[in-house]
mmCIF file of C-alpha atoms in Angstrom:
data_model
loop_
_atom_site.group_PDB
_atom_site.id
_atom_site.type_symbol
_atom_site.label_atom_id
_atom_site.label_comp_id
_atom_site.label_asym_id
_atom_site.label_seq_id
_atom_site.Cartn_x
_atom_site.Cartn_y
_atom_site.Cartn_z
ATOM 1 C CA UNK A 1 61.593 120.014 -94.752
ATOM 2 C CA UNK A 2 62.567 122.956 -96.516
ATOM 3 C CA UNK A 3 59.098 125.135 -95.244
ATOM 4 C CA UNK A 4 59.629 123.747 -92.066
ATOM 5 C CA UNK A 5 63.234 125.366 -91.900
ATOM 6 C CA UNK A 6 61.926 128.395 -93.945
ATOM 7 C CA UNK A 7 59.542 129.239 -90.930
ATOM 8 C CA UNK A 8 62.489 128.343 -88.299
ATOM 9 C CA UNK A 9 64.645 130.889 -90.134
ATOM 10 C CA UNK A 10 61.946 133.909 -89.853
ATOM 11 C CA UNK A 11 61.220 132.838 -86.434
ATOM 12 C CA UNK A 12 65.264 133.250 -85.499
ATOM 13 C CA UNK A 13 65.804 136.636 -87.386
ATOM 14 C CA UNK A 14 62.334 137.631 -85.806
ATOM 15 C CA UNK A 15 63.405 136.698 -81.993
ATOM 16 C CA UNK A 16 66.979 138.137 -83.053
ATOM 17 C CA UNK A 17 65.650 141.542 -83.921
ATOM 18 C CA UNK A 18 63.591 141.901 -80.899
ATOM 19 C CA UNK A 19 66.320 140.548 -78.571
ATOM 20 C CA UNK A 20 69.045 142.846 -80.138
ATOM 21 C CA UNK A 21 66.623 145.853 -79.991
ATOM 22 C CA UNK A 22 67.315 146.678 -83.506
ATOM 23 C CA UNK A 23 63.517 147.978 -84.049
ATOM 24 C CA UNK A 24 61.415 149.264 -81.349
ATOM 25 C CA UNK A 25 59.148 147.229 -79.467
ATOM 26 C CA UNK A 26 56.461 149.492 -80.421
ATOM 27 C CA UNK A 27 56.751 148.325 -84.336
ATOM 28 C CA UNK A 28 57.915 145.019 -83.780
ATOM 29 C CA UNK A 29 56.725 142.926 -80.344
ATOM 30 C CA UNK A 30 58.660 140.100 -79.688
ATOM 31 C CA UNK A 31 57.696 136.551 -80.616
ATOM 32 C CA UNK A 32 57.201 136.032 -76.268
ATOM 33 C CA UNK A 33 54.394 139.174 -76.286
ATOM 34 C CA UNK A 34 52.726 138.627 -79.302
ATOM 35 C CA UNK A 35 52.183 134.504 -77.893
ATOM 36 C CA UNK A 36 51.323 136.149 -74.286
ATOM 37 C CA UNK A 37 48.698 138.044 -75.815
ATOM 38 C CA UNK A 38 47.438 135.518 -78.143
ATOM 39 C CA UNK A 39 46.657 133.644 -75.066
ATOM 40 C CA UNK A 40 45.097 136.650 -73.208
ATOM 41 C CA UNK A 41 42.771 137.010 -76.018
ATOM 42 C CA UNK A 42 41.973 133.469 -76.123
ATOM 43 C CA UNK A 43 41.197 132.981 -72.510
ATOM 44 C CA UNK A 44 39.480 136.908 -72.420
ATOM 45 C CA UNK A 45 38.439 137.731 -75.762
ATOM 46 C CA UNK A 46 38.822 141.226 -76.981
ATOM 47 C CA UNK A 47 36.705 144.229 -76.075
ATOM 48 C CA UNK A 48 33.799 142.313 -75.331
ATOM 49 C CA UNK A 49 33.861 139.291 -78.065
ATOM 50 C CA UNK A 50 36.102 135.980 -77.702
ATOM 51 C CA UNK A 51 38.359 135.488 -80.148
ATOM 52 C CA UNK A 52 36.261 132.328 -82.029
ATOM 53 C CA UNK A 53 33.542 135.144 -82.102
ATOM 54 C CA UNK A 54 36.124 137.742 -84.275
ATOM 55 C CA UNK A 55 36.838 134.793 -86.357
ATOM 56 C CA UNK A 56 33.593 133.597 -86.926
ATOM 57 C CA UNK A 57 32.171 136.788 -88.111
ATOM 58 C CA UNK A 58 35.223 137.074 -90.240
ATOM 59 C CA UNK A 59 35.139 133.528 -91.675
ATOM 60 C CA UNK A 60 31.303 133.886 -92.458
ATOM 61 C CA UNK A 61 31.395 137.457 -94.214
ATOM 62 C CA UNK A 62 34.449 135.487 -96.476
ATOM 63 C CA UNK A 63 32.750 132.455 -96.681
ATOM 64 C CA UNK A 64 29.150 133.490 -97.636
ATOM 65 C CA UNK A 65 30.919 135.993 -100.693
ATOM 66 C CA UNK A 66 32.784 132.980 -101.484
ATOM 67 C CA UNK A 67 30.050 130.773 -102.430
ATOM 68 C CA UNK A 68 28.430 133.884 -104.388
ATOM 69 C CA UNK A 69 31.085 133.830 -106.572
ATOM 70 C CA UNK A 70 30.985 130.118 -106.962
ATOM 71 C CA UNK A 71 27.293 130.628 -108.025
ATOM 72 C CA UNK A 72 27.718 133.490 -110.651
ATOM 73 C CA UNK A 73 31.132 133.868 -111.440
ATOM 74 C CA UNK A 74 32.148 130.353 -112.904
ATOM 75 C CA UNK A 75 29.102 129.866 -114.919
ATOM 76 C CA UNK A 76 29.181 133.787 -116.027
ATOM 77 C CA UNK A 77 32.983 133.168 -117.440
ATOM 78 C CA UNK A 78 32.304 129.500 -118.537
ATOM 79 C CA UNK A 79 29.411 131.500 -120.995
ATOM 80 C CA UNK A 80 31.630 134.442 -121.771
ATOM 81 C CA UNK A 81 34.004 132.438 -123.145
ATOM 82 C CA UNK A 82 31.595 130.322 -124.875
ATOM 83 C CA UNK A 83 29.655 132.464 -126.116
ATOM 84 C CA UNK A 84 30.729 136.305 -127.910
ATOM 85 C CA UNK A 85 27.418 137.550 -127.079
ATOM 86 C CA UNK A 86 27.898 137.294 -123.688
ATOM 87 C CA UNK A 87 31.503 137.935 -123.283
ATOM 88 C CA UNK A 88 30.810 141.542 -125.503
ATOM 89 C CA UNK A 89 28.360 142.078 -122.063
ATOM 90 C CA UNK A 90 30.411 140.991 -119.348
ATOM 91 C CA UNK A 91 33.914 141.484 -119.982
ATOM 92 C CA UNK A 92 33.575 145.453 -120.063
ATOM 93 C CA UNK A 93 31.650 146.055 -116.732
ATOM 94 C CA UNK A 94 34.343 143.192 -115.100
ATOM 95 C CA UNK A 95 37.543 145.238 -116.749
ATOM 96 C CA UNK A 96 36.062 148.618 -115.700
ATOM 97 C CA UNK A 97 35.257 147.892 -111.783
ATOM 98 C CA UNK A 98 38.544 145.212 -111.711
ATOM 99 C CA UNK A 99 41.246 147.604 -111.187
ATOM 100 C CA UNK A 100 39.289 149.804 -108.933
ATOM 101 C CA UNK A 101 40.783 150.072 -105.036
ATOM 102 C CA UNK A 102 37.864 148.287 -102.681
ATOM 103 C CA UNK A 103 37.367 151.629 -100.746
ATOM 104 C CA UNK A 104 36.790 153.640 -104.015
ATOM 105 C CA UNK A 105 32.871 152.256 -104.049
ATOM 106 C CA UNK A 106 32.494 150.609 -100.515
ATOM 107 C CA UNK A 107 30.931 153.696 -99.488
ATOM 108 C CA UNK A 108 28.785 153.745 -102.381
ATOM 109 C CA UNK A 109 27.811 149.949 -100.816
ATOM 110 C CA UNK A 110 27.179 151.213 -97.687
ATOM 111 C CA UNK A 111 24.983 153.955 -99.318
ATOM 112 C CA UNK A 112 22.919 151.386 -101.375
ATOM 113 C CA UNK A 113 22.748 148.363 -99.009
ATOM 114 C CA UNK A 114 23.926 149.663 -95.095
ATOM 115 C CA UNK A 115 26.756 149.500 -92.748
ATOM 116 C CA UNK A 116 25.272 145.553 -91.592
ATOM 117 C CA UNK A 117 27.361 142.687 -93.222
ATOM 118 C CA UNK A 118 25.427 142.777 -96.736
ATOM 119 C CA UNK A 119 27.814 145.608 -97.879
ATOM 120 C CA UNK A 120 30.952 143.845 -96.590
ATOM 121 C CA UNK A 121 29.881 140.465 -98.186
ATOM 122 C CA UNK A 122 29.243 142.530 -101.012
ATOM 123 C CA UNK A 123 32.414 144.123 -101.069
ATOM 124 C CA UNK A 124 34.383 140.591 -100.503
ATOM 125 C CA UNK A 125 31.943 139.653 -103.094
ATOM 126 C CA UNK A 126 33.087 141.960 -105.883
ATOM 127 C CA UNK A 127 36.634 141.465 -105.155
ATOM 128 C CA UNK A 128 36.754 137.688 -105.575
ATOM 129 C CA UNK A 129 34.158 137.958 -108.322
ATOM 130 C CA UNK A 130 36.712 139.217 -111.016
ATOM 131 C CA UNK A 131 39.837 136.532 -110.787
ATOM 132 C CA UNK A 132 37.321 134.034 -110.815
ATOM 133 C CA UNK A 133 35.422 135.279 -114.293
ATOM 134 C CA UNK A 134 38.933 135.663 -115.906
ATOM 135 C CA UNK A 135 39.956 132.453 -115.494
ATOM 136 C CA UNK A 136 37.041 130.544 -116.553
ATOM 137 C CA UNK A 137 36.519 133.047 -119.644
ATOM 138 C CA UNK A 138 40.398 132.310 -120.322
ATOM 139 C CA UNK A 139 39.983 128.772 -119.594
ATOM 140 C CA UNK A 140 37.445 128.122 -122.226
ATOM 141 C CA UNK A 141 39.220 130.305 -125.002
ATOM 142 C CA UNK A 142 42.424 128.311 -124.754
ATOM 143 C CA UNK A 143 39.951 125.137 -125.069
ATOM 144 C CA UNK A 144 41.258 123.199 -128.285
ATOM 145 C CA UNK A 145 38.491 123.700 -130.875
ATOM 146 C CA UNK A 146 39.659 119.924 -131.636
ATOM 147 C CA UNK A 147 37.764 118.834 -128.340
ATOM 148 C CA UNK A 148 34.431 120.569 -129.256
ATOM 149 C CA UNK A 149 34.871 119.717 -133.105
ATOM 150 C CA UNK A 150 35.089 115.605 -132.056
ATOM 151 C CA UNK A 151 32.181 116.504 -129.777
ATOM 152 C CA UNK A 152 29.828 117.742 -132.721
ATOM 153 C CA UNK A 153 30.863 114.610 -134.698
ATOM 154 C CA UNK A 154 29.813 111.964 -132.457
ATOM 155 C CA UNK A 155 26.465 113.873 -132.688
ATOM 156 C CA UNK A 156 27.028 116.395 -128.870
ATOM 157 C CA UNK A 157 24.613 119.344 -129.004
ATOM 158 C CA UNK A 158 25.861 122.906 -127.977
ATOM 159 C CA UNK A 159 24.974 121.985 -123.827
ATOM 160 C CA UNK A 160 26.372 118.696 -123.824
ATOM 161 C CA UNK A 161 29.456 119.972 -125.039
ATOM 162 C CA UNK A 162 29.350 122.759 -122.658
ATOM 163 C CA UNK A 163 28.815 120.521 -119.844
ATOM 164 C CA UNK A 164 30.644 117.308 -120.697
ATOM 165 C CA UNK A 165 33.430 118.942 -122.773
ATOM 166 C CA UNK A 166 34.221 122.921 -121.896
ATOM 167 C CA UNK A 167 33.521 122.167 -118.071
ATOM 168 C CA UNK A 168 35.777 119.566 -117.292
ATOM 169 C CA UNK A 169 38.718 120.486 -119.002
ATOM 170 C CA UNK A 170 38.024 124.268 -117.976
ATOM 171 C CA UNK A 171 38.392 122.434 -113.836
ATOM 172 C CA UNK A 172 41.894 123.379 -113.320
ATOM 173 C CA UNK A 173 41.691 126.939 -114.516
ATOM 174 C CA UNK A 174 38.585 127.336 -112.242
ATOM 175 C CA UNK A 175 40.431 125.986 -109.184
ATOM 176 C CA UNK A 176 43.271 128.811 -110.425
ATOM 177 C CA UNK A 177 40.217 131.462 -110.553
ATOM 178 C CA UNK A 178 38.738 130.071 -106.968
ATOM 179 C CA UNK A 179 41.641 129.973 -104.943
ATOM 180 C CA UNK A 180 43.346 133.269 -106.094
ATOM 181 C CA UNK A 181 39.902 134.799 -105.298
ATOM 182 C CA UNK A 182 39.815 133.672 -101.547
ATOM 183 C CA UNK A 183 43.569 135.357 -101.312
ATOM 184 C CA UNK A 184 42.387 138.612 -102.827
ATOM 185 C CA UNK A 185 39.321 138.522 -100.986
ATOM 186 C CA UNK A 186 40.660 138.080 -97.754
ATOM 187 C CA UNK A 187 42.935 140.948 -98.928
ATOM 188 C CA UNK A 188 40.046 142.899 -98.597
ATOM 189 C CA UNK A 189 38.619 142.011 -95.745
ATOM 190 C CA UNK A 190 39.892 144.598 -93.663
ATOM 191 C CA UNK A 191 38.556 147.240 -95.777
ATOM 192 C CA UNK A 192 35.207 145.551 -95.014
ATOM 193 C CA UNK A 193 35.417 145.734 -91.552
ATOM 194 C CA UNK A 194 36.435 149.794 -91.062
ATOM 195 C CA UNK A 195 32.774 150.622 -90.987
ATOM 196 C CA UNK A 196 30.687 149.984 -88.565
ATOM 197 C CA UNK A 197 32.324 146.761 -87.213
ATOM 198 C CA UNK A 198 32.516 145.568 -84.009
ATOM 199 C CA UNK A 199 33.494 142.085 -84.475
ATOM 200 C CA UNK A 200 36.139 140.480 -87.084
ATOM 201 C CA UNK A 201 39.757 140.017 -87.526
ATOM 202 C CA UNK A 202 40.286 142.398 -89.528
ATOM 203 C CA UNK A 203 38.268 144.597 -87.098
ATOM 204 C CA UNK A 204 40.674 143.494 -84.267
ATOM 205 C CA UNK A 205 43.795 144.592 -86.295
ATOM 206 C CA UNK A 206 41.941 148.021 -87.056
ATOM 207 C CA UNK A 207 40.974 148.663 -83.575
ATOM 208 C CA UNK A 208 44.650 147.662 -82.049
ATOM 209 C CA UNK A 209 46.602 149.532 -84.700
ATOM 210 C CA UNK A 210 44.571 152.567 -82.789
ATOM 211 C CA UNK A 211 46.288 152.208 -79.973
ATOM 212 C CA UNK A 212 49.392 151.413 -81.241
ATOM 213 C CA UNK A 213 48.931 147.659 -79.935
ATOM 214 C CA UNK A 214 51.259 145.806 -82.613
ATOM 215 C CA UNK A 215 51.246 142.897 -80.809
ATOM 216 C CA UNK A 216 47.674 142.311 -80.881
ATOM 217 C CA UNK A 217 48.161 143.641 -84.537
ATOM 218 C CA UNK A 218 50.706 140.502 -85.093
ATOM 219 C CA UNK A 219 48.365 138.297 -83.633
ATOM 220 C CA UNK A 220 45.067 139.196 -86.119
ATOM 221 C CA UNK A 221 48.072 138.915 -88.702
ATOM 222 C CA UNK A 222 49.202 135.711 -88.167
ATOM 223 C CA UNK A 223 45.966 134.620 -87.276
ATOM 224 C CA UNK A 224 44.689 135.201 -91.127
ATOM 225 C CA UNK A 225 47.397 134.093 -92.622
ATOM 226 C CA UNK A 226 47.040 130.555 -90.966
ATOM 227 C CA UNK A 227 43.187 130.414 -92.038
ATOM 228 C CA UNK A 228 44.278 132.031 -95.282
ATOM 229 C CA UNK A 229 46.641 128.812 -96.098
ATOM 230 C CA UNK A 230 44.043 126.280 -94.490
ATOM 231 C CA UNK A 231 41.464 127.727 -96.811
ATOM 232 C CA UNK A 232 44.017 127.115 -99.640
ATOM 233 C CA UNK A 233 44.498 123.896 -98.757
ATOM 234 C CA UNK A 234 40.967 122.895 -98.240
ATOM 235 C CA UNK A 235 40.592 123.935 -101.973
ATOM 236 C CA UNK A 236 43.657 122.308 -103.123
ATOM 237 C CA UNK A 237 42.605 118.472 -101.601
ATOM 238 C CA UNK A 238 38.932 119.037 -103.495
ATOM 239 C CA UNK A 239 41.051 120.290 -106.393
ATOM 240 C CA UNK A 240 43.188 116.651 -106.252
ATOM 241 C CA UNK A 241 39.527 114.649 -105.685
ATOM 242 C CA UNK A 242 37.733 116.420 -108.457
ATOM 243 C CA UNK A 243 40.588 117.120 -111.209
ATOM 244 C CA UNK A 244 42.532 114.103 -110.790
ATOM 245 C CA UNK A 245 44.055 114.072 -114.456
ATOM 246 C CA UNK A 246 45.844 117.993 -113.740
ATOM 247 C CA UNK A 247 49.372 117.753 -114.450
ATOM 248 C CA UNK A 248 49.127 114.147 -115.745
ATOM 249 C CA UNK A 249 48.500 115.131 -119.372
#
């Protein structure tokens, strides 16, 4: 109830601004254009491409980095935090390239791998890749040593604690990790689409903000942030099936 009226509030002030002409069109379109021209592109497409085509493109560059990061990132900060070793090789290259702005080495991706989507998957890729690493290393170090101490004394060897006893209880910090890495990914993802895109949401809010379009730029806004949250929630129902006991403790 109370999202629901959160969301009829920003609607109000947003229709109230434009109707009172407190901000130019030109920054802010009213709620009636930006819906007009959601339509237009969804009947017409824009320059050239339908509007499933922008978000396809879009949803498969996120997607496809996504899934790399599920593949290296959780076991790579599972082992880090298992293991010293590994954490003394990891955790500096992850620390040094974390804080680094996207565009600072996208061009050196575009040098090393081209302006098709294997630089902007790799870009999306590097961005998620850190949050993810972080909170599985931190998930494992916060591990009781109580857990993995019981382990060894009903006879567990080094992988069947790590895989029967550091896994699941590191689930919910992973799920933290995961779905803060889809939000800072997206982030990104119109950083990945300045070069050389034709196709893409975030390509579509690039290309309008050229030509001062904000209402098309509202649209590729709004449009993300509803895929964003159904992302997010996609993550949180497998997070409910697969960690059932989080919170419950």
């Amino acid at each position: 109830m109370l999202t629901t009226g959160t969301i009829l509030v920003l609607l109000l002030l947003w229709f109230a601004v434009t109707e009172l002409k407190l901000l130019s069109a030109i920054l802010v379109p009213s709620p009636g254009k930006v819906f007009a021209s959601f339509i237009q592109i969804l009947q017409e497409g824009y320059k050239d491409n339908s509007l499933l085509t922008h978000l396809r493109d879009s949803m498969m560059r996120l997607l496809s980095s996504f899934v790399l990061v599920i593949l290296t990132a959780v076991p790579l900060g599972l082992l880090s935090g298992y293991n010293s070793k590994i954490r003394a090789i990891m955790y500096p290259l992850v620390e040094f390239y974390r804080p680094l702005p996207p565009l600072a080495y996208y061009t050196l991706l575009v040098l090393w791998m081209g302006i098709e989507d294997s630089s902007k998957i790799a870009l999306l890729y590097l961005a998620g890749f850190a949050p993810v690493f972080i909170a599985c290393e931190s998930g494992v170090r916060k591990l009781k040593q109580d857990y993995i101490d019981g382990a060894y004394t009903l006879g567990a060897d080094s992988r069947q604690i790590f895989f029967h006893v550091v896994f699941p209880a590191c689930l919910p910090d992973i799920f933290i990790g995961l779905r803060t890495a889809v939000g800072v990914s997206y982030t990104t993802l119109v950083a990945a689409e300045m070069v050389a895109a034709v196709t893409g949401i975030g390509w579509m809010v690039l290309d309008a903000s050229k030509f001062l379009r904000s209402d098309i730029i509202f649209v590729g806004i709004i449009i993300m942030g509803i895929t964003g949250m159904l992302i997010d929630a996609v993550l949180r129902a497998v997070e409910r099936r697969v960690v059932p006991w989080k919170g419950k403790e």
